[in-house]
Coordinates of C-alpha atoms in Angstrom, one line a residue:
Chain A
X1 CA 0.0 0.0 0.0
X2 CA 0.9 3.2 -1.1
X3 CA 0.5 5.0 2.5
X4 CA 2.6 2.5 4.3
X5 CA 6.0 3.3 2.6
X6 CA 8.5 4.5 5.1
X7 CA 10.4 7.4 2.8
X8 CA 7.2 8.0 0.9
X9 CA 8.2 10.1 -2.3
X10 CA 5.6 10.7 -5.1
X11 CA 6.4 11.2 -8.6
X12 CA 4.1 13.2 -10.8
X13 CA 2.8 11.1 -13.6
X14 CA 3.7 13.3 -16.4
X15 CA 3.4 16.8 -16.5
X16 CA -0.6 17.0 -15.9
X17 CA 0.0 16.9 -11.9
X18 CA 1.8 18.0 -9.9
X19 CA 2.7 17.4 -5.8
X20 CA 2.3 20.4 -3.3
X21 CA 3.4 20.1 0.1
X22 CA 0.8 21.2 2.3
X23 CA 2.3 22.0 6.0
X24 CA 3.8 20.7 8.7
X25 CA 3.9 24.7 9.2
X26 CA -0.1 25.4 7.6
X27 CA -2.5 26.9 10.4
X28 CA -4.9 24.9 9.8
X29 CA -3.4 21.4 10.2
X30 CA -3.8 22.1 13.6
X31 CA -0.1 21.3 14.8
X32 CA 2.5 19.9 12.3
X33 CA 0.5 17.5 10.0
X34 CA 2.4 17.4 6.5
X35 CA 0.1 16.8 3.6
X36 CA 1.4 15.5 0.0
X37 CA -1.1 16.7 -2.1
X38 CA -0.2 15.2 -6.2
X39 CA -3.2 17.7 -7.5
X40 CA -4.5 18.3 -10.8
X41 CA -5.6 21.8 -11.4
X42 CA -7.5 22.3 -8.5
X43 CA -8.9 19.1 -7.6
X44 CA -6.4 16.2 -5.3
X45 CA -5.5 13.3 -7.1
X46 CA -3.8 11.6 -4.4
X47 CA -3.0 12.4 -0.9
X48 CA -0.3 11.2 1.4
X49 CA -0.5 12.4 5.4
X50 CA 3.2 12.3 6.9
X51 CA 3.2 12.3 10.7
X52 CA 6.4 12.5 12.8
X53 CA 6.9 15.9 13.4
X54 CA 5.9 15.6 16.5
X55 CA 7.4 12.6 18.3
X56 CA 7.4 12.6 21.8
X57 CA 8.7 9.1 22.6
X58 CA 6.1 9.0 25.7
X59 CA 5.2 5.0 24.7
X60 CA 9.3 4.2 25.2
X61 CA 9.9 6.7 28.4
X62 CA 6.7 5.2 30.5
X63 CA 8.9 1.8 30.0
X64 CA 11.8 4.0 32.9
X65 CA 9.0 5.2 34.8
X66 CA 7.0 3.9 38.4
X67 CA 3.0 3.2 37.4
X68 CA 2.4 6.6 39.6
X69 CA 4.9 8.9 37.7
X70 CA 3.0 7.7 34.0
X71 CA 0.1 9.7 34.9
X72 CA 2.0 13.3 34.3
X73 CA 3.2 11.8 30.9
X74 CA -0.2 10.5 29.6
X75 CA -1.4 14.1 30.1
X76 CA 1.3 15.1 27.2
X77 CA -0.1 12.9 24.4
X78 CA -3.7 14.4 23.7
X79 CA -2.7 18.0 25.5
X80 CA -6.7 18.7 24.5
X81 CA -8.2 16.2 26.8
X82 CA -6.0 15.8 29.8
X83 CA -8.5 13.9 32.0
X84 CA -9.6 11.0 29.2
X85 CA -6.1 10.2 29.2
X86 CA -5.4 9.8 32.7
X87 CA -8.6 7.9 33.0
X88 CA -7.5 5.3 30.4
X89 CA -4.7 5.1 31.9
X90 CA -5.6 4.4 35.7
X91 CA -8.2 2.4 34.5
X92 CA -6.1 0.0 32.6
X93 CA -4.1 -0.4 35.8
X94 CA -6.7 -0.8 37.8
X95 CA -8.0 -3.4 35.8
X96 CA -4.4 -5.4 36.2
X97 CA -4.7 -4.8 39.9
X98 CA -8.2 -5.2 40.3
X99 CA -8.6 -2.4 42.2
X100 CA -12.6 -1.1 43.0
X101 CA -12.9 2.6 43.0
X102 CA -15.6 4.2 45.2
X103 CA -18.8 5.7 44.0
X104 CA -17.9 9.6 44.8
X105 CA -14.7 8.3 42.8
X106 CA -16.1 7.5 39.7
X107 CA -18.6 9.9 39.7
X108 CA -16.0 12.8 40.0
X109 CA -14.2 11.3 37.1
X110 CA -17.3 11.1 35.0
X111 CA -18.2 14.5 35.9
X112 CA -14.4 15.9 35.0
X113 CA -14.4 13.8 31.5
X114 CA -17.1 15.5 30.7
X115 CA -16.4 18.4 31.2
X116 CA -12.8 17.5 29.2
X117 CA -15.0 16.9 26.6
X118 CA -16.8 20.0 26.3
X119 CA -13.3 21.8 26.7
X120 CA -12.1 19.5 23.6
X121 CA -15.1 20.4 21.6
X122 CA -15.1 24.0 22.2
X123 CA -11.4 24.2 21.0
X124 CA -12.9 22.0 18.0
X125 CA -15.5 24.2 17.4
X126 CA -13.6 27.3 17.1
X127 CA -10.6 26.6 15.6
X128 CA -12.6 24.4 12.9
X129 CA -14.9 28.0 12.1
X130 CA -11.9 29.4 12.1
X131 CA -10.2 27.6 9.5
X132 CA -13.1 27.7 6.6
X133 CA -13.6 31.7 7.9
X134 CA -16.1 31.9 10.9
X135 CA -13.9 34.5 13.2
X136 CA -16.3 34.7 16.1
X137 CA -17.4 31.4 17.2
X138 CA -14.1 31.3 17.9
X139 CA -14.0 33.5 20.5
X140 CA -17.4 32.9 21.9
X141 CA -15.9 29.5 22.1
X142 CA -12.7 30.0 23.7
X143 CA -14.8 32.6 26.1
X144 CA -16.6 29.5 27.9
X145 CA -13.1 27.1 27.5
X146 CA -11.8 29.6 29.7
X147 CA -14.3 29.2 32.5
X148 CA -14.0 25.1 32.1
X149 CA -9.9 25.7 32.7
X150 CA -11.0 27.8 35.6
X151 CA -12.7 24.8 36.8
X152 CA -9.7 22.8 36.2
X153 CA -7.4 25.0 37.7
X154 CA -9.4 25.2 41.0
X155 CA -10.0 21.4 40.9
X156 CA -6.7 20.1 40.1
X157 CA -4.3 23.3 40.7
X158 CA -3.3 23.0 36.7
X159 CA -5.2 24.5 33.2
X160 CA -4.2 22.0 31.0
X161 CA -1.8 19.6 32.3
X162 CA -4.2 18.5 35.4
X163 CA -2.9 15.1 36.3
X164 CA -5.2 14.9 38.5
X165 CA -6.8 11.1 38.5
X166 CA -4.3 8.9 40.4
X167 CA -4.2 5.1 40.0
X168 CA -6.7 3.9 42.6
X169 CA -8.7 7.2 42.6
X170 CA -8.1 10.9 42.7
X171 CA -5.1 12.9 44.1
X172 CA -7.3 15.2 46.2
X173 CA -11.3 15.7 47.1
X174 CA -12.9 18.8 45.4
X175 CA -12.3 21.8 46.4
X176 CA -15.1 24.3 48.5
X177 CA -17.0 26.2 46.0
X178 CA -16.2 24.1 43.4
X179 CA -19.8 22.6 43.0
X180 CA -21.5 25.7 43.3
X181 CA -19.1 27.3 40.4
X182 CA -19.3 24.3 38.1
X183 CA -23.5 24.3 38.4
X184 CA -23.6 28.2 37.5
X185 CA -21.2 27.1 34.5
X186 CA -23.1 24.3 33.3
X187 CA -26.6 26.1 33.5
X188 CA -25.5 28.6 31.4
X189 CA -23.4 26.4 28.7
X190 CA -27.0 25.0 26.3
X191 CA -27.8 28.6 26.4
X192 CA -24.3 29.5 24.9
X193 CA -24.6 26.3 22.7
X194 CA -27.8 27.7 21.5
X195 CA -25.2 30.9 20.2
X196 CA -22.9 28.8 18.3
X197 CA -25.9 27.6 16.6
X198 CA -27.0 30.6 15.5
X199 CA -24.4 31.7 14.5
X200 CA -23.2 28.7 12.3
X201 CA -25.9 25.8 12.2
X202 CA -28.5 27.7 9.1
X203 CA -25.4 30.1 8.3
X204 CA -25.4 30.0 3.9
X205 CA -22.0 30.3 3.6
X206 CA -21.2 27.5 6.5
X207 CA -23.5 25.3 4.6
X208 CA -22.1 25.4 1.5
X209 CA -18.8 25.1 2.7
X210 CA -19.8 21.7 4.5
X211 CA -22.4 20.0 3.3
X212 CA -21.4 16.9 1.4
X213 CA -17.8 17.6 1.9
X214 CA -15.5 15.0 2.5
X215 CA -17.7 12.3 2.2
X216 CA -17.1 9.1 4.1
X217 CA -19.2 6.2 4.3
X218 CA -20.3 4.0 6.7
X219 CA -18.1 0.8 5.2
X220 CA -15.0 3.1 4.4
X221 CA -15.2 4.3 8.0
X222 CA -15.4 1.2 10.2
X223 CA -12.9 -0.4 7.2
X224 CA -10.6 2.4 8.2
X225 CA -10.9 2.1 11.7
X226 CA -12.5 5.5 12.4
X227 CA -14.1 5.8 16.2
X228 CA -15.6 8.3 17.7
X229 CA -17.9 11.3 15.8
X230 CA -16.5 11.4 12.6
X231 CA -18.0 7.2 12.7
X232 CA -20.6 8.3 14.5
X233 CA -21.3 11.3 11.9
X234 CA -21.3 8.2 8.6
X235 CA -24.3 6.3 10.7
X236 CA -22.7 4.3 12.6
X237 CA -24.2 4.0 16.1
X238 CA -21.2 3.4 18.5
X239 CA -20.3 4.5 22.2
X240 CA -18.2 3.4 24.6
X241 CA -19.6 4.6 27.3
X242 CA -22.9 3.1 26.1
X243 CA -21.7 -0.3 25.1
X244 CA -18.9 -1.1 27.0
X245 CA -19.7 1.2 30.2
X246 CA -16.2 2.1 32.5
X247 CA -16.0 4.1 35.5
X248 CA -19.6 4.0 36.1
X249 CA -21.3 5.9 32.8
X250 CA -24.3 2.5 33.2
X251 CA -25.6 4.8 35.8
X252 CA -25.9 7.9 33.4
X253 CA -29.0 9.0 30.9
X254 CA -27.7 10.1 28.0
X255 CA -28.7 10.5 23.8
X256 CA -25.9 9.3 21.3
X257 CA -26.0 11.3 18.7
X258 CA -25.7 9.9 15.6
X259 CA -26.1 11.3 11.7
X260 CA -26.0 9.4 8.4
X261 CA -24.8 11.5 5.9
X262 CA -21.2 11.5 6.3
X263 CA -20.1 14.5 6.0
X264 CA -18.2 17.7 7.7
X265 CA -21.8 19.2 8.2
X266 CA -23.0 16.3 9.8
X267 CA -19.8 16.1 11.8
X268 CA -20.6 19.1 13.4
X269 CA -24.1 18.4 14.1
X270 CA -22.7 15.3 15.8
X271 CA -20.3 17.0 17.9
X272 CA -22.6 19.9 18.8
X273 CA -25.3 17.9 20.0
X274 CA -22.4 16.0 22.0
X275 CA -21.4 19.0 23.6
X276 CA -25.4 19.6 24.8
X277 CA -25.3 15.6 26.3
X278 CA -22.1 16.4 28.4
X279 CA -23.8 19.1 29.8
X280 CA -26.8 17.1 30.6
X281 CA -24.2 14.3 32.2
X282 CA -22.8 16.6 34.3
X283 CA -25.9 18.2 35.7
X284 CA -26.7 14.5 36.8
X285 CA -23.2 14.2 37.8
X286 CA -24.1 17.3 39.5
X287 CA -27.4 16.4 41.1
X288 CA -26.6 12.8 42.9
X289 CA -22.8 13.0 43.6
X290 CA -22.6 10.6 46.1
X291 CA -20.9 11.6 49.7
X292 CA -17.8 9.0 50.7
X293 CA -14.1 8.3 49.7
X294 CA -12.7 9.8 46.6
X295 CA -10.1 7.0 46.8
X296 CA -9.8 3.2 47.2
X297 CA -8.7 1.5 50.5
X298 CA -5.5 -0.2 48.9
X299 CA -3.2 0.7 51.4
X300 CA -0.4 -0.5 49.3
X301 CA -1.1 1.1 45.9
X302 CA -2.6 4.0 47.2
X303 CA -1.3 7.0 49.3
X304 CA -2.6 7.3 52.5
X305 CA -4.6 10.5 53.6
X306 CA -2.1 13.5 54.7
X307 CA -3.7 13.6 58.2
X308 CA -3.2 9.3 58.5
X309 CA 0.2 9.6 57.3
X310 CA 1.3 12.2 59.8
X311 CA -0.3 10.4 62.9
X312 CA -0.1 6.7 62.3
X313 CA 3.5 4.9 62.0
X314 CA 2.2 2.2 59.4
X315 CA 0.3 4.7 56.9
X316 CA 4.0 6.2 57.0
X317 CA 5.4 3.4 56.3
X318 CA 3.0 2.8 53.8
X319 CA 4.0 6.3 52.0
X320 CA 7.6 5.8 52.2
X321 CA 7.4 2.2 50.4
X322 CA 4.8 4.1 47.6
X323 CA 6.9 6.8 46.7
X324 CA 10.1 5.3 47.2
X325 CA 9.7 1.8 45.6
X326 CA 6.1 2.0 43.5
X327 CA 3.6 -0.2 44.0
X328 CA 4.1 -3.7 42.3
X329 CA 1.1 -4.9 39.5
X330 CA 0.5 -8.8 38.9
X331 CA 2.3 -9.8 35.6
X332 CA -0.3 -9.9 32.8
X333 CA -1.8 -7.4 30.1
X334 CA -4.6 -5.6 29.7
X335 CA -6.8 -3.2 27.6
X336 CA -8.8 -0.5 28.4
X337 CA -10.6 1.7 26.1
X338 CA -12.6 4.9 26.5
X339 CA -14.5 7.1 24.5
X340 CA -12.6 10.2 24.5
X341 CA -13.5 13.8 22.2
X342 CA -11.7 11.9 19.3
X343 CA -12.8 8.1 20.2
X344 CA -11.8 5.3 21.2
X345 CA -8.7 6.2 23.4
X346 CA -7.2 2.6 24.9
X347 CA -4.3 2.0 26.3
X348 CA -2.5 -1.7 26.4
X349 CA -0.3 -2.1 29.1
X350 CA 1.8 -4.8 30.2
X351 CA 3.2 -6.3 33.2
X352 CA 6.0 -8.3 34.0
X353 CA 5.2 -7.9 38.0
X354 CA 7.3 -5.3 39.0
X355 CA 7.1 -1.4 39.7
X356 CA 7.5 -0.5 36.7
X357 CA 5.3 -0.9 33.7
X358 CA 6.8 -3.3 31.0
X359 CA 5.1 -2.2 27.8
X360 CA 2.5 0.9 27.6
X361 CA 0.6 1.4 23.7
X362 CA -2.1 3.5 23.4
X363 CA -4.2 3.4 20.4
X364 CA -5.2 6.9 19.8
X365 CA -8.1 7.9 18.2
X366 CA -6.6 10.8 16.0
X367 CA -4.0 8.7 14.5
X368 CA -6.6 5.8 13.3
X369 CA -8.9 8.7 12.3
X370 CA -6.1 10.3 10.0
X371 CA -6.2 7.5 7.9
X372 CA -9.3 8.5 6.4
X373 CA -8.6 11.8 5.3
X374 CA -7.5 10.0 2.3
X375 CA -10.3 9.1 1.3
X376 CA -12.2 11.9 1.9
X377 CA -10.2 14.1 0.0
X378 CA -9.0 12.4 -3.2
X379 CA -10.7 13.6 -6.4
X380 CA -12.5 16.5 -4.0
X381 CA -11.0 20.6 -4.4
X382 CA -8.4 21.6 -2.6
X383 CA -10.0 24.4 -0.5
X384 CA -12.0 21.0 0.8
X385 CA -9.1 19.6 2.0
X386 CA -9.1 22.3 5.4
X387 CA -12.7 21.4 5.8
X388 CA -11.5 17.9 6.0
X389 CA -8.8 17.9 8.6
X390 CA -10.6 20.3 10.5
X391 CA -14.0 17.5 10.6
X392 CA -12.0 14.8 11.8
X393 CA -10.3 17.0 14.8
X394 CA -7.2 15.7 15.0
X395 CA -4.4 16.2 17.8
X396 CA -0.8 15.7 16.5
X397 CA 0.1 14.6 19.8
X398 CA -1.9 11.9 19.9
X399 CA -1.1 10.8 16.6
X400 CA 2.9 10.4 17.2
X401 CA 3.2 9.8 21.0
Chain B
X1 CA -39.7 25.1 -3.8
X2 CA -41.0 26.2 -0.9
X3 CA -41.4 29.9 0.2
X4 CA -40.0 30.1 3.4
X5 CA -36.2 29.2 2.4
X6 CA -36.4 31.4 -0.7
X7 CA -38.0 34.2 1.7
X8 CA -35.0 33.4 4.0
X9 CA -32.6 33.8 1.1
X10 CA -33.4 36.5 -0.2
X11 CA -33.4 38.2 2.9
X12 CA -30.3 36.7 4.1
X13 CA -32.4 35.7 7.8
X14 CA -29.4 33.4 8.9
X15 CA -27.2 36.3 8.3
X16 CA -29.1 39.2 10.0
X17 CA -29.4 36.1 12.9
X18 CA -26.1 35.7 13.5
X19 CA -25.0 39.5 12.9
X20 CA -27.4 40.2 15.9
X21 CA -25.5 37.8 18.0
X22 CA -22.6 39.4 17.3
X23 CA -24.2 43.0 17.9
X24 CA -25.2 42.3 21.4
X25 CA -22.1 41.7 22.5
X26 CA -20.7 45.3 21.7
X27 CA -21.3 45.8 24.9
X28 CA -18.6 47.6 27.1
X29 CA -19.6 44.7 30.0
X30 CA -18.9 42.0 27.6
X31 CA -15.0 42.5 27.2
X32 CA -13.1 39.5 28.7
X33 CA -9.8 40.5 27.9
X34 CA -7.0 40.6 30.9
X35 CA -4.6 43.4 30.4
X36 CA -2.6 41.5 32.1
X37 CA 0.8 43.0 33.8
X38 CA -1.8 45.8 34.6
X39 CA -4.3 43.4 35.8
X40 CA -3.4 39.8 37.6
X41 CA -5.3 37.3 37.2
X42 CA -6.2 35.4 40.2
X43 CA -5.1 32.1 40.2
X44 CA -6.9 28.9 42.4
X45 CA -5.6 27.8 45.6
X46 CA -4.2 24.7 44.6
X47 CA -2.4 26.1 41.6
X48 CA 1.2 24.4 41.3
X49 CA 3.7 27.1 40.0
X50 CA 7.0 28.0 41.6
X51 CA 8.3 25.8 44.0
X52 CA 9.0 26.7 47.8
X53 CA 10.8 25.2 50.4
X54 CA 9.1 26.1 53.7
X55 CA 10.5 27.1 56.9
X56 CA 9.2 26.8 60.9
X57 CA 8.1 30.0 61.4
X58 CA 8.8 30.1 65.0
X59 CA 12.6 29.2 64.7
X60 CA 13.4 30.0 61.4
X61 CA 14.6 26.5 60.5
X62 CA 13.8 24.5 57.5
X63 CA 10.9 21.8 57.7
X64 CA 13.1 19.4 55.1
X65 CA 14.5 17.0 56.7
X66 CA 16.0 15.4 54.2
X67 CA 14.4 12.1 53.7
X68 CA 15.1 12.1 49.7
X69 CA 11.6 11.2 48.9
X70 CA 10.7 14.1 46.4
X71 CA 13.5 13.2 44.5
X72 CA 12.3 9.9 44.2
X73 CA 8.9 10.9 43.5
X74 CA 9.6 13.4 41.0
X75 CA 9.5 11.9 37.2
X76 CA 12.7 14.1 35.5
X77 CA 14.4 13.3 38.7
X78 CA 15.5 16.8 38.7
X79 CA 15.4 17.4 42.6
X80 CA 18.3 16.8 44.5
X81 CA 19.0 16.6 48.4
X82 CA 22.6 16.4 50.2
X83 CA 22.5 15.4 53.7
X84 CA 24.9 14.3 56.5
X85 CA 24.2 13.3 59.8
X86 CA 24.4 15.4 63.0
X87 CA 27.2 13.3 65.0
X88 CA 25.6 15.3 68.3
X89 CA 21.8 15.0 67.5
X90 CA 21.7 12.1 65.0
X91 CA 19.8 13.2 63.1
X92 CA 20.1 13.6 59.1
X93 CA 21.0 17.4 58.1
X94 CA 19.8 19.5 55.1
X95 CA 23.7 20.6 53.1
X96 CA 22.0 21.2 49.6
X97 CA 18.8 21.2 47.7
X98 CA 18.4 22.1 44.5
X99 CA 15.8 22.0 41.5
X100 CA 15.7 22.5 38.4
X101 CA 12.8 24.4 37.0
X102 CA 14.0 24.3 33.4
X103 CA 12.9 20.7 33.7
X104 CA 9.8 20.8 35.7
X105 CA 6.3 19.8 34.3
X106 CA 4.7 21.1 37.9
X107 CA 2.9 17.7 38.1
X108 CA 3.2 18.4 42.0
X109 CA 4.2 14.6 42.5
X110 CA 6.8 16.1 45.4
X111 CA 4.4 18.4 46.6
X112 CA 2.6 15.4 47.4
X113 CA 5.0 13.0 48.4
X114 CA 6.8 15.1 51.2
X115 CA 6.1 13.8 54.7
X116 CA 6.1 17.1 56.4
X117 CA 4.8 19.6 54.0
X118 CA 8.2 21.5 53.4
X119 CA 8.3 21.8 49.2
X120 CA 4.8 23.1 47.9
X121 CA 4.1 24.2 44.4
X122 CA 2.4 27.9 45.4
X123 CA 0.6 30.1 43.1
X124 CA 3.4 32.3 41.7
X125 CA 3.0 31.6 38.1
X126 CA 5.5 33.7 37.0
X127 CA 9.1 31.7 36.6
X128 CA 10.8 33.5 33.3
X129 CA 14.3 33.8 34.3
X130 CA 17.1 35.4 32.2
X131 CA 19.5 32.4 32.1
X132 CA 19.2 28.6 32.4
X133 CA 21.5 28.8 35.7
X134 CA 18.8 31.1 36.9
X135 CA 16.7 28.2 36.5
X136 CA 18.2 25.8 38.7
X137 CA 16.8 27.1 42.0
X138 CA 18.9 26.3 45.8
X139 CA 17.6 26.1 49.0
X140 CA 17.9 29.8 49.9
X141 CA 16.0 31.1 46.6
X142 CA 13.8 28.1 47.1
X143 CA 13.2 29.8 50.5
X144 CA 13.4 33.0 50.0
X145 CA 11.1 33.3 46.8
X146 CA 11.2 35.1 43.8
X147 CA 13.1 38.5 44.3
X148 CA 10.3 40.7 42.0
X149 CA 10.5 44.1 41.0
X150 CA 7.1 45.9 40.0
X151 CA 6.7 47.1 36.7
X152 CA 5.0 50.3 36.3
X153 CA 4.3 52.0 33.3

């Protein structure tokens, strides 16, 4: 196959095309995508996505690190969605460890990915307008982002880089003041959705820049391994947290939006209503947040409470060994997937019983949904092709690691 | 056809919607930009910026006592802590402490994992330096804090 090539060169047939490099530096590849674009006139003959511009090599350097010191790292490799990252993470240890996190637990973490999402939506949503020429959803949307990385901030002490879901539960309780902030937020947000629409939903030129662009369909999509909304978008009706419920979503009403005509317009219909179920998962978050711990009683995985630690000698103990030595995981391997912004976000990790984890993969959802920008774009215009990346919302990070 | 979309074309309805939108927030009221050295934002209570190394307040001393776990805990190892041993007292005595913010990711991993509450991550969110040995903080800057001058227009 033609992608797979390592070195991949293309060579114009003749003199009709000809190849135009497209990025890594092109604002609206969001990050350092580099498109090879063999175009004919104005319409793509073939196209060729290079990644590997920007390699972190956090896969290889989790391999060095204790399970507990992963959790900064996994924040690194989708920098839009912090908190889906750390939740695959912890959850795929958990699993290996079978650990059981309390209710207040979970729902915290439900409450905090949803609220990811809406962050990674709204950074979608503007910089998406932004690209095909929509100026001010863009700051209408990174107006409310900024009151969601308040919340994060206040929560977690970070904006973006929270780390803030440990392996075994959270680092900390919520804050005072916290719940009463994030309910203002979130009964305001559908009115502020209800903006966006306006200003974009029955907007001509929007419409005619999206509909039936970068068509995918449903076979193409599952064949290429799409997940998330741009599968959900081609009529495909698949959710994680639906199907294959983790960290307590079974006990959650929501809608999964799903559209059939597969393309960018009904990518952002998908997405949009998305962002109007987080809310409504987070006011139930909201409204039966259960009272307990926030962490599980595994005195030898977890850390104990600050006031335990500094008034009983074996919680002490206990904290030394942690910090100094990890905590040890049975040999074996796991995978856990979540439904993050982009998809399906799993992480593989394997154990070989000590401290330190053996192997960690995650299968990201941006660099499975690259792969069908392809197909999306060949024999489309070129002005498409920004529509395109934009629609699938891809996060470089994620796709290198 | 039907009437209303031509009606809506013609009289670009979806455009005049959205223009509205934009209209109403002309308002004075709405602005949300910071002009920030002017104006300081105020960060959250648990915010993890520049690190500090804290002292007893009654005697001045430092609450470090050495035990080596932040630099275990911390992922770029880039704490480290030089003790010897009090041949009076026996106990283990702070010589040298330094970290490196050039490498810091303020996870607050060693915020967390100190026994007695002697390194926080406080809200100072301001760590430009002018060098990269300005970066690499010791136990009396660490102590100290940031030496700031105000900027005034």
């Amino acid at each position: 196959m033609a992608h797979m090539t390592p070195t991949p060169v293309m060579d114009p047939a003749g003199d009709r095309t000809m190849v135009l490099n497209m990025g890594p530096q092109h604002p609206s590849t969001h990050g350092v995508l580099r498109l090879m674009l063999e175009i004919d006139g104005e319409t793509i003959v073939r196209m060729m996505p290079d990644i590997g511009y920007l390699h972190t090599g956090i896969e290889k350097t989790t391999e060095a690190k204790f399970y507990q010191q992963v959790v900064p790292l996994t924040d690194r490799i989708d920098y839009l969605c912090p908190m889906t990252n750390n939740l695959a993470y912890c959850l795929a240890v958990e699993k290996l460890l079978g650990l059981e996190i309390p209710p207040r637990g979970q729902w915290i973490r439900v409450m905090l990915n949803e609220l990811t999402r809406i962050n990674s939506h709204l950074v979608w949503l503007g910089t998406h307008a932004l690209d095909i020429g929509a100026m001010t959803v863009f700051l209408y949307c990174f107006r409310e982002r900024e009151d969601v990385l308040r919340l994060f901030e206040m929560v977690s002490g970070q904006r973006m880089m929270t780390s803030y879901f440990r392996v075994g539960g959270l680092s900390l309780d919520l804050p005072l003041g916290f719940l009463d902030r994030l309910k203002k937020f979130i009964d305001a947000f559908p009115s502020k959705v209800d903006e966006y629409e306006n200003l974009l939903t029955s907007n001509p030129i929007w419409m005619e820049r999206t509909k039936g662009v970068a068509y995918l369909s449903a076979e193409d999509a599952i064949a290429l391994g799409t997940t998330g909304p741009t599968l959900r978008a081609s009529g495909v009706d698949t959710d994680l947290r639906r199907d294959e419920p983790y960290t307590g979503y079974e006990n959650f009403k929501f809608k999964v939006p799903v559209r059939t005509e597969g393309d960018v317009y009904a990518r952002y219909l998908c997405r949009v209503q998305e962002l109007r179920e987080s809310a409504s998962i987070v006011q139930q978050a909201l409204a039966g947040l259960p009272e307990g711990r926030y962490k599980a009683e595994a005195p030898k995985v977890v850390l104990p409470d600050r006031e335990n630690m500094k008034t009983q000698m074996e919680s002490l103990i206990y904290h030394f060994k942690i910090v100094t030595e990890g905590f040890t995981v049975p040999p074996g391997e796991v995978y856990q997937a979540i439904e993050s912004p982009r998809g399906e976000m799993g992480y593989y990790v394997v154990s070989d019983g000590t401290a330190k984890p053996y192997r960690v993969h995650m299968r990201s959802p941006s660099f499975a949904n690259l792969q069908a920008l392809p197909k999306m774009c060949e024999g489309r215009l070129i002005a498409d092709v920004v529509a395109a990346i934009g629609s699938i919302d891809i996060v470089l990070g994620d796709c290198d690691r | 056809m039907a009437l209303a979309p031509i009606f809506r074309k013609i009289f670009l309805v979806d455009l005049i919607k959205g223009l509205s939108l934009t209209f109403r927030y002309q308002d004075p009221k709405e602005i949300y930009t910071e002009q920030y050295p002017l104006e300081r934002p105020q960060v959250a209570e648990r915010y993890r910026g520049l690190p500090r190394l804290k002292m007893n307040p009654e005697t001045g001393k430092t609450l470090c006592i050495a035990c080596d776990l932040c630099a275990k805990a911390c992922p770029e190892n880039l704490i480290t802590v030089e003790s010897e041993r009090d041949p009076v007292t026996k106990r283990k005595v702070l010589t040298k402490y330094t970290f490196d913010l050039s490498r810091c990711m303020f996870c607050g991993l060693c915020e967390e994992s100190c026994s007695t509450d002697a390194i926080e991550l406080t809200p100072d969110y301001e760590v430009a330096q002018y060098s990269r040995d300005g970066m690499v903080l010791d136990q009396k800057r660490l102590e100290e804090g940031p030496d700031r001058k105000e900027y005034k227009r």
